[in-house]
Amino acid sequence: MDRYITTPLTAEKAAQFQCGDMIYITGTIYTARDAAHKRMSEALARGGDLPMDIKDAIIYYLGPTPARPGQVIGSAGPTTASRMDKYTPALLDLGMTGMIGKGRRSKEVHEAIIRNGAVYLAAIGGAGALLSKAIVGSEVIAYEDLGTEAVRRLTVKDFPAIVVIDRFGNDLYETIDK
Amino acid sequence: MREIDVQTVENAVCEMCVAANYGLSADVKARLDNAFDKETSHLGKEILKKLEDNLGIAGQDQIPICQDTGMAVVFIEAGQEVHFTGGSLTEAINRGVRRGYREGYLRKSVVGDPLLRVNTGDNTPAIIHYSIADGDSVRITVAPKGFGSENMSKVAMLKPADGEEGVINAVVQAVKDAGPNACPPMFIGVGIGGTFEKCAIMAKQALTMNMQEHSELPHIAKMEEEILERINRTGIGPAGLGGDATALGLRILTYPTHIAGLPVGINICCHVNRHESRVL
Ligand code: SF4
């Protein structure tokens, strides 16, 4: 079914989501991909802070193209989530409730999703021009030197994503594989 | 001897990097349209519609089709009667890539050292495949390659006894392993024969061939159709969320090989199968 939600994504809201639901997100989400995850993990190892309040937050695995003058952001579709698997359980244990990406997740991520009542959503891969239309604000908040891989705070309006792993660990891809 | 200034090559490469990232070739687009018409999954059809809308927005609003604007792969086939003037050809190609990715607002996705991983900031260097042909013209193909699908590509060193069935199984298995990671519906390039590296380069080249056509070799044309059909029976579907359209097109290139081997290169590409060609 279609669900319209506003951030923050509390565990109560996330618990409603079922595999295959179409979610339209309005509010604030954060971008981070490979290099930013590595830095965040190093920060945590040092006892340092994350660039965002991770509690009830959604991270979008995205490295956009540069915006043209007058545009909020360039092309902005999801990258493959499995490359973040190594870093994800720690973020989920700190209270992150949502992730947006594409592709399969590891067993460890499944377990951490169930343990924390989180969800994994997929945005349509290769639809970056279309998806950029749901992003109404974008600001780099950390690791600017990483270029496209910097952490951004995005303001989104009805950003569309499909529930792939729900809070019980049901996995839409696995249903299709069978 | 025909003289060609490398500046001409630079300009062509620059323009092709930009063009490839904002629009797909007619054959690739036609395969997508065809899949949309035939898709029987409701969600699958909706996703294919969104991919069509995405292409429209990319062209109209000048937003790259996908945020992964790729590593620039350049095939350059130079006639042996050509003399390049005005400096280094390799540097000219890289200047073209640098300019194209800057002027076209494309993403810089290349790291200099694969282990130290510092972004080069201008999407260079390109991957350049040179070859020499007869005549006095130069054919350049630019194919920006995204890595969601590149990462799912494979080389399989099969045994001669594995035969045609072995090749088909290897390709279908690679597609299954790629699944939702490679942004299906996909395009598949296959290289059969040659050596370890030759089959991989042929697989890449096969992705730049016309996806509405088939091989001139009857047994290969038949294989192209059969593998595509088998892939589309997996049910992976658009975005990996189920449906008929798992792959939109598949092309095969072959080359003689050793008595002991049957190398197969499988290059997986997403529906954003970008390539532009020009003859100078
Ligand atoms: S696999 Fe293709 S469509 Fe998917 S993110 Fe990469 S370039 Fe874009």
Coordinates of C-alpha atoms and ligand atoms in Angstrom, one line a residue:
Chain A
M1 CA 0.0 0.0 0.0
D2 CA 1.0 3.7 -0.3
R3 CA 2.1 5.4 2.9
Y4 CA 3.0 9.0 3.3
I5 CA 5.4 9.7 6.2
T6 CA 7.3 12.6 7.7
T7 CA 10.7 12.4 9.3
P8 CA 12.0 11.6 11.9
L9 CA 11.2 7.9 11.2
T10 CA 10.4 6.6 14.7
A11 CA 10.5 2.9 15.3
E12 CA 6.7 3.1 15.8
K13 CA 6.3 4.5 12.3
A14 CA 8.8 2.0 10.8
A15 CA 7.0 -0.9 12.4
Q16 CA 3.9 -0.2 10.2
F17 CA 5.8 -0.8 7.0
Q18 CA 5.4 -4.0 5.1
C19 CA 7.5 -5.4 2.3
G20 CA 6.3 -4.0 -1.0
D21 CA 4.7 -0.9 0.5
M22 CA 5.4 2.3 -1.5
I23 CA 6.6 5.0 1.0
Y24 CA 6.6 8.7 0.2
I25 CA 9.0 10.5 2.5
T26 CA 8.7 14.1 3.5
G27 CA 11.3 15.9 5.7
T28 CA 15.0 15.5 6.3
I29 CA 17.2 12.6 5.2
Y30 CA 21.0 12.3 5.0
T31 CA 23.3 11.1 2.2
A32 CA 26.3 8.9 2.8
R33 CA 28.0 6.4 0.6
D34 CA 31.3 4.4 0.7
A35 CA 33.9 7.0 1.8
A36 CA 31.5 8.8 4.2
H37 CA 30.7 5.5 5.9
K38 CA 34.3 4.7 6.3
R39 CA 34.9 8.1 7.9
M40 CA 31.9 7.8 10.2
S41 CA 33.1 4.4 11.3
E42 CA 36.5 5.8 12.0
A43 CA 34.9 8.6 14.0
L44 CA 33.0 6.2 16.1
A45 CA 36.1 4.1 16.7
R46 CA 37.9 7.2 18.0
G47 CA 35.0 8.0 20.3
G48 CA 34.1 11.0 18.1
D49 CA 30.7 12.2 16.8
L50 CA 28.7 11.5 13.7
P51 CA 27.9 14.4 11.4
M52 CA 24.2 13.9 12.0
D53 CA 21.8 13.0 14.8
I54 CA 21.5 9.4 13.9
K55 CA 18.6 8.6 16.2
D56 CA 15.5 7.9 14.0
A57 CA 17.4 9.1 11.0
I58 CA 17.2 7.9 7.4
I59 CA 20.5 7.5 5.4
Y60 CA 20.2 7.6 1.6
Y61 CA 23.1 5.9 -0.2
L62 CA 23.7 8.6 -2.8
G63 CA 26.5 10.4 -4.6
P64 CA 24.7 13.0 -6.8
T65 CA 26.0 14.7 -9.9
P66 CA 26.8 18.4 -9.5
A67 CA 23.8 20.8 -9.6
R68 CA 23.6 23.2 -12.5
P69 CA 23.1 26.8 -11.5
G70 CA 19.6 27.2 -10.3
Q71 CA 19.1 23.5 -9.6
V72 CA 18.9 22.1 -6.0
I73 CA 20.9 19.0 -6.8
G74 CA 21.9 17.0 -9.9
S75 CA 20.9 13.4 -10.8
A76 CA 20.2 11.7 -7.5
G77 CA 19.4 7.9 -7.6
P78 CA 20.5 5.2 -5.2
T79 CA 23.8 3.3 -5.2
T80 CA 24.3 -0.4 -4.3
A81 CA 23.7 -0.8 -0.6
S82 CA 25.8 -4.0 0.0
R83 CA 29.0 -2.0 0.0
M84 CA 27.8 -0.3 3.1
D85 CA 26.9 -3.6 4.9
K86 CA 30.2 -3.7 6.8
Y87 CA 29.4 -0.3 8.5
T88 CA 25.6 -0.6 8.8
P89 CA 24.9 -2.7 11.9
A90 CA 26.8 -0.2 14.1
L91 CA 24.7 2.7 12.8
L92 CA 21.5 0.7 13.3
D93 CA 22.5 -0.1 16.9
L94 CA 22.9 3.7 17.4
G95 CA 19.3 4.3 16.5
M96 CA 19.3 4.8 12.7
T97 CA 15.8 3.6 11.5
G98 CA 15.9 3.8 7.8
M99 CA 18.2 3.2 4.8
I100 CA 17.5 3.9 1.1
G101 CA 19.6 2.2 -1.5
K102 CA 19.3 -0.6 -4.0
G103 CA 20.2 -4.3 -4.0
R104 CA 20.6 -7.1 -1.5
R105 CA 21.8 -6.8 2.1
S106 CA 24.0 -9.1 4.3
K107 CA 22.8 -11.5 7.0
E108 CA 24.4 -9.1 9.6
V109 CA 22.3 -6.2 8.3
H110 CA 19.1 -8.3 8.4
E111 CA 19.8 -9.2 12.0
A112 CA 20.6 -5.6 13.0
I113 CA 17.3 -4.5 11.3
I114 CA 15.3 -6.9 13.3
R115 CA 17.2 -6.1 16.5
N116 CA 16.5 -2.4 16.2
G117 CA 13.1 -2.4 14.4
A118 CA 14.5 -0.6 11.3
V119 CA 13.6 -0.8 7.6
Y120 CA 15.5 -0.9 4.3
L121 CA 13.9 0.8 1.4
A122 CA 14.9 0.7 -2.3
A123 CA 14.6 3.7 -4.6
I124 CA 14.5 2.9 -8.4
G125 CA 18.1 2.5 -9.6
G126 CA 18.9 4.5 -12.7
A127 CA 16.1 7.0 -12.2
G128 CA 18.3 9.8 -10.8
A129 CA 16.8 12.6 -12.9
L130 CA 13.2 11.7 -11.8
L131 CA 14.2 11.2 -8.1
S132 CA 16.0 14.6 -8.0
K133 CA 12.5 16.2 -8.4
A134 CA 11.5 15.0 -4.9
I135 CA 14.6 16.8 -3.4
V136 CA 13.8 20.4 -2.5
G137 CA 16.9 21.2 -0.4
S138 CA 20.5 20.0 -0.3
E139 CA 23.3 21.2 1.9
V140 CA 26.8 19.6 2.5
I141 CA 27.2 19.1 6.3
A142 CA 30.4 17.1 6.5
Y143 CA 33.4 15.7 4.7
E144 CA 33.2 18.3 1.9
D145 CA 36.6 17.2 0.6
L146 CA 35.0 13.9 -0.5
G147 CA 33.1 15.7 -3.3
T148 CA 30.1 13.7 -4.4
E149 CA 30.7 11.4 -1.4
A150 CA 30.3 14.2 1.1
V151 CA 27.5 13.9 3.7
R152 CA 24.5 16.0 2.7
R153 CA 21.3 17.0 4.5
L154 CA 18.5 16.7 2.1
T155 CA 15.0 18.1 2.4
V156 CA 12.6 15.9 0.5
K157 CA 9.0 16.0 -0.5
D158 CA 7.2 12.8 -1.2
F159 CA 10.4 11.0 -2.0
P160 CA 9.3 7.5 -3.4
A161 CA 10.9 4.3 -2.1
I162 CA 9.7 0.7 -1.8
V163 CA 10.0 -1.4 1.4
V164 CA 12.4 -4.2 0.7
I165 CA 13.3 -5.4 4.2
D166 CA 10.7 -4.7 6.9
R167 CA 11.3 -4.6 10.7
F168 CA 10.7 -8.3 11.0
G169 CA 13.4 -9.1 8.4
N170 CA 11.0 -10.1 5.6
D171 CA 12.9 -9.5 2.4
L172 CA 11.1 -8.7 -0.9
Y173 CA 14.1 -9.7 -3.0
E174 CA 14.1 -13.2 -1.4
T175 CA 10.4 -13.7 -2.1
I176 CA 11.2 -13.0 -5.8
D177 CA 14.2 -15.3 -5.8
K178 CA 12.0 -18.2 -4.8
Chain B
M1 CA 48.9 9.9 -45.0
R2 CA 46.0 11.9 -43.5
E3 CA 46.7 14.3 -40.7
I4 CA 44.3 14.6 -37.8
D5 CA 44.8 17.2 -35.1
V6 CA 44.3 15.7 -31.7
Q7 CA 42.3 18.7 -30.8
T8 CA 39.5 17.3 -33.0
V9 CA 39.7 14.1 -31.0
E10 CA 39.5 16.0 -27.7
N11 CA 36.4 17.9 -28.8
A12 CA 34.7 14.8 -30.0
V13 CA 35.4 12.9 -26.8
C14 CA 34.2 15.9 -24.7
E15 CA 30.9 16.1 -26.6
M16 CA 30.3 12.4 -26.6
C17 CA 30.8 12.1 -22.8
V18 CA 28.1 14.7 -22.3
A19 CA 25.7 13.4 -25.0
A20 CA 25.9 9.8 -23.7
N21 CA 24.9 10.9 -20.2
Y22 CA 21.8 12.8 -21.2
G23 CA 20.3 10.5 -23.8
L24 CA 20.3 6.9 -24.9
S25 CA 20.7 5.6 -28.4
A26 CA 17.6 4.8 -30.4
D27 CA 18.0 1.0 -30.2
V28 CA 18.4 1.1 -26.4
K29 CA 15.4 3.3 -26.0
A30 CA 13.4 1.0 -28.4
R31 CA 14.2 -2.0 -26.2
L32 CA 12.9 -0.2 -23.2
D33 CA 9.7 0.8 -24.9
N34 CA 9.2 -2.7 -26.1
A35 CA 9.7 -4.1 -22.6
F36 CA 7.2 -1.6 -21.2
D37 CA 4.6 -2.7 -23.7
K38 CA 5.1 -6.4 -22.9
E39 CA 5.5 -6.3 -19.1
T40 CA 2.8 -8.3 -17.2
S41 CA 3.8 -7.4 -13.6
H42 CA 1.9 -4.4 -12.4
L43 CA 4.7 -3.0 -10.3
G44 CA 7.2 -3.9 -13.1
K45 CA 5.2 -1.9 -15.6
E46 CA 5.0 1.0 -13.2
I47 CA 8.8 1.0 -12.7
L48 CA 9.4 0.8 -16.5
K49 CA 7.1 3.8 -16.9
K50 CA 9.2 5.7 -14.3
L51 CA 12.4 4.8 -16.3
E52 CA 10.8 6.3 -19.4
D53 CA 9.7 9.4 -17.5
N54 CA 13.3 9.6 -16.1
L55 CA 14.7 9.6 -19.7
G56 CA 12.3 12.4 -20.6
I57 CA 13.3 14.5 -17.7
A58 CA 17.0 13.9 -18.3
G59 CA 16.6 15.3 -21.9
Q60 CA 14.3 18.2 -21.1
D61 CA 15.7 19.5 -17.8
Q62 CA 19.3 18.6 -18.6
I63 CA 19.8 16.3 -15.6
P64 CA 22.0 13.2 -16.2
I65 CA 20.0 10.0 -16.7
C66 CA 21.8 8.4 -13.7
Q67 CA 23.9 10.0 -11.0
D68 CA 26.6 7.4 -11.7
T69 CA 27.9 9.0 -14.9
G70 CA 30.5 6.3 -15.1
M71 CA 34.1 5.8 -15.8
A72 CA 34.7 6.8 -19.4
V73 CA 35.6 3.9 -21.6
V74 CA 36.9 4.9 -25.0
F75 CA 37.4 2.7 -28.0
I76 CA 39.5 4.3 -30.6
E77 CA 40.1 2.5 -33.9
A78 CA 42.6 4.4 -36.0
G79 CA 43.3 3.8 -39.7
Q80 CA 46.9 3.1 -40.3
E81 CA 47.1 5.9 -42.9
V82 CA 46.4 8.4 -40.2
H83 CA 49.0 10.6 -38.6
F84 CA 47.9 12.4 -35.4
T85 CA 49.4 15.8 -35.0
G86 CA 49.3 18.5 -32.3
G87 CA 50.6 16.4 -29.3
S88 CA 49.8 13.3 -27.5
L89 CA 46.6 11.4 -28.4
T90 CA 46.2 9.8 -25.0
E91 CA 46.4 13.2 -23.3
A92 CA 43.9 14.7 -25.8
I93 CA 41.4 11.9 -25.0
N94 CA 41.8 12.6 -21.2
R95 CA 41.5 16.3 -21.8
G96 CA 38.2 15.6 -23.6
V97 CA 36.9 13.5 -20.7
R98 CA 38.0 16.1 -18.2
R99 CA 36.2 18.9 -20.1
G100 CA 33.1 16.8 -20.8
Y101 CA 32.7 15.8 -17.1
R102 CA 33.2 19.4 -16.0
E103 CA 31.1 21.3 -18.6
G104 CA 28.4 18.6 -18.6
Y105 CA 27.9 18.7 -14.8
L106 CA 28.8 15.0 -14.6
R107 CA 29.9 13.2 -11.5
K108 CA 33.6 12.7 -10.9
S109 CA 33.7 9.0 -9.9
V110 CA 37.4 8.0 -10.4
V111 CA 40.0 7.5 -7.6
G112 CA 43.7 7.7 -8.5
D113 CA 45.1 4.7 -6.6
P114 CA 42.7 1.8 -6.2
L115 CA 43.8 1.2 -2.6
L116 CA 44.6 4.8 -1.4
R117 CA 41.3 5.9 -3.0
V118 CA 41.7 9.7 -3.5
N119 CA 39.3 11.1 -6.1
T120 CA 41.2 12.5 -9.1
G121 CA 38.5 15.3 -9.2
D122 CA 38.0 15.3 -13.0
N123 CA 37.0 11.7 -13.8
T124 CA 40.3 10.9 -15.6
P125 CA 42.0 8.8 -16.5
A126 CA 39.8 7.2 -19.1
I127 CA 40.0 3.5 -19.9
I128 CA 41.3 3.6 -23.5
H129 CA 41.3 0.7 -25.9
Y130 CA 43.3 1.4 -29.0
S131 CA 43.2 -0.6 -32.2
I132 CA 44.6 -0.2 -35.7
A133 CA 42.5 -0.6 -38.8
D134 CA 43.0 -0.2 -42.5
G135 CA 42.3 3.1 -44.2
D136 CA 42.5 6.7 -43.1
S137 CA 39.6 7.3 -40.8
V138 CA 39.3 7.2 -37.0
R139 CA 36.3 5.7 -35.2
I140 CA 35.8 6.7 -31.6
T141 CA 33.3 5.2 -29.2
V142 CA 32.7 6.6 -25.8
A143 CA 30.9 4.4 -23.3
P144 CA 30.6 5.8 -19.8
K145 CA 30.2 2.7 -17.5
G146 CA 28.4 2.7 -14.2
F147 CA 29.8 0.4 -11.5
G148 CA 26.7 -0.9 -9.9
S149 CA 26.5 -3.2 -12.8
E150 CA 30.2 -3.3 -13.6
N151 CA 30.8 -4.9 -10.2
M152 CA 28.5 -7.8 -11.1
S153 CA 30.4 -8.7 -14.3
K154 CA 32.5 -11.9 -14.6
V155 CA 35.0 -13.8 -16.6
A156 CA 34.5 -17.6 -16.7
M157 CA 37.4 -19.8 -18.0
L158 CA 35.2 -22.7 -19.2
K159 CA 36.4 -26.0 -20.6
P160 CA 35.8 -26.8 -24.2
A161 CA 33.6 -29.7 -23.1
D162 CA 31.3 -27.2 -21.3
G163 CA 30.2 -26.1 -24.8
E164 CA 27.2 -23.9 -25.7
E165 CA 25.2 -25.0 -22.6
G166 CA 28.1 -24.1 -20.3
V167 CA 28.3 -20.6 -21.8
I168 CA 24.5 -20.1 -21.5
N169 CA 24.5 -21.3 -17.8
A170 CA 27.4 -19.0 -17.0
V171 CA 25.6 -16.0 -18.4
V172 CA 22.3 -16.8 -16.7
Q173 CA 24.0 -17.4 -13.4
A174 CA 25.9 -14.1 -13.6
V175 CA 22.6 -12.3 -14.2
K176 CA 21.0 -14.1 -11.2
D177 CA 23.9 -13.1 -9.0
A178 CA 23.7 -9.5 -10.2
G179 CA 19.9 -9.4 -9.5
P180 CA 18.7 -6.1 -8.0
N181 CA 22.3 -4.7 -7.6
A182 CA 22.7 -4.1 -11.3
C183 CA 19.6 -1.9 -11.8
P184 CA 17.6 -4.3 -13.9
P185 CA 16.4 -4.4 -16.6
M186 CA 19.9 -4.9 -17.8
F187 CA 21.8 -5.1 -21.1
I188 CA 24.4 -8.0 -21.3
G189 CA 27.6 -8.0 -23.4
V190 CA 29.2 -11.4 -23.9
G191 CA 32.6 -12.2 -25.3
I192 CA 33.3 -15.8 -26.2
G193 CA 36.8 -17.1 -27.1
G194 CA 40.2 -15.4 -27.3
T195 CA 42.1 -15.2 -24.0
F196 CA 41.3 -14.1 -20.5
E197 CA 41.6 -10.4 -21.3
K198 CA 40.3 -10.6 -24.9
C199 CA 36.9 -12.1 -23.9
A200 CA 36.4 -9.3 -21.3
I201 CA 37.1 -6.5 -23.8
M202 CA 34.8 -8.2 -26.4
A203 CA 32.1 -8.3 -23.7
K204 CA 32.5 -4.5 -23.2
Q205 CA 32.4 -3.9 -26.9
A206 CA 29.3 -6.1 -27.3
L207 CA 27.4 -3.6 -25.1
T208 CA 28.0 -0.9 -27.7
M209 CA 26.5 -2.9 -30.5
N210 CA 23.0 -2.3 -31.9
M211 CA 20.6 -4.0 -29.4
Q212 CA 17.8 -4.3 -32.1
E213 CA 20.0 -6.5 -34.2
H214 CA 21.6 -10.0 -34.0
S215 CA 24.9 -11.5 -34.9
E216 CA 25.6 -12.3 -38.6
L217 CA 26.7 -15.8 -37.5
P218 CA 23.5 -17.9 -37.3
H219 CA 24.6 -20.1 -34.3
I220 CA 25.5 -16.9 -32.4
A221 CA 22.3 -15.1 -33.3
K222 CA 20.4 -18.1 -32.0
M223 CA 22.3 -18.1 -28.8
E224 CA 21.7 -14.3 -28.3
E225 CA 18.0 -15.0 -28.5
E226 CA 18.1 -18.1 -26.3
I227 CA 20.1 -16.6 -23.5
L228 CA 17.9 -13.5 -23.4
E229 CA 14.8 -15.6 -23.2
R230 CA 16.3 -17.7 -20.4
I231 CA 17.3 -14.6 -18.5
N232 CA 13.8 -13.2 -18.8
R233 CA 12.4 -16.4 -17.4
T234 CA 14.2 -15.8 -14.1
G235 CA 11.5 -13.3 -12.9
I236 CA 14.0 -10.8 -11.4
G237 CA 12.2 -8.1 -13.3
P238 CA 12.5 -4.3 -13.3
A239 CA 14.5 -3.0 -10.2
G240 CA 14.7 -6.6 -9.1
L241 CA 11.2 -6.5 -7.8
G242 CA 9.7 -9.1 -10.1
G243 CA 8.5 -9.2 -13.6
D244 CA 9.3 -10.2 -17.2
A245 CA 11.9 -7.6 -18.1
T246 CA 15.1 -8.7 -16.5
A247 CA 17.3 -8.0 -19.5
L248 CA 16.4 -5.8 -22.5
G249 CA 19.1 -6.9 -24.9
L250 CA 22.1 -9.2 -25.2
R251 CA 24.9 -9.2 -27.8
I252 CA 27.8 -11.7 -28.3
L253 CA 31.2 -11.2 -29.9
T254 CA 33.4 -14.2 -30.6
Y255 CA 37.1 -14.7 -31.4
P256 CA 39.3 -17.8 -32.1
T257 CA 40.7 -19.4 -29.0
H258 CA 43.1 -22.1 -27.8
I259 CA 42.4 -25.8 -28.2
A260 CA 42.3 -26.1 -24.4
G261 CA 40.0 -23.2 -23.6
L262 CA 36.6 -21.6 -23.7
P263 CA 36.9 -18.1 -22.1
V264 CA 33.6 -16.3 -21.5
G265 CA 33.4 -12.6 -20.5
I266 CA 30.1 -11.4 -19.2
N267 CA 29.8 -7.6 -18.9
I268 CA 26.6 -6.6 -17.1
C269 CA 25.2 -3.2 -17.8
C270 CA 22.1 -1.6 -16.4
H271 CA 19.3 -0.1 -18.6
V272 CA 21.4 3.0 -18.8
N273 CA 23.6 1.5 -21.5
R274 CA 25.3 4.6 -22.7
H275 CA 27.5 4.9 -25.8
E276 CA 28.2 7.4 -28.5
S277 CA 30.2 6.8 -31.6
R278 CA 31.7 9.1 -34.2
V279 CA 33.9 8.7 -37.3
L280 CA 36.5 11.3 -38.0
Ligands
SF4_1 S1 24.1 0.4 -12.4 FE1 23.6 1.8 -14.0 S2 21.5 2.6 -13.5 FE2 22.4 1.7 -11.7 S3 23.3 3.3 -10.5 FE3 24.9 2.4 -11.8 S4 25.0 3.5 -13.7 FE4 23.1 4.0 -12.7

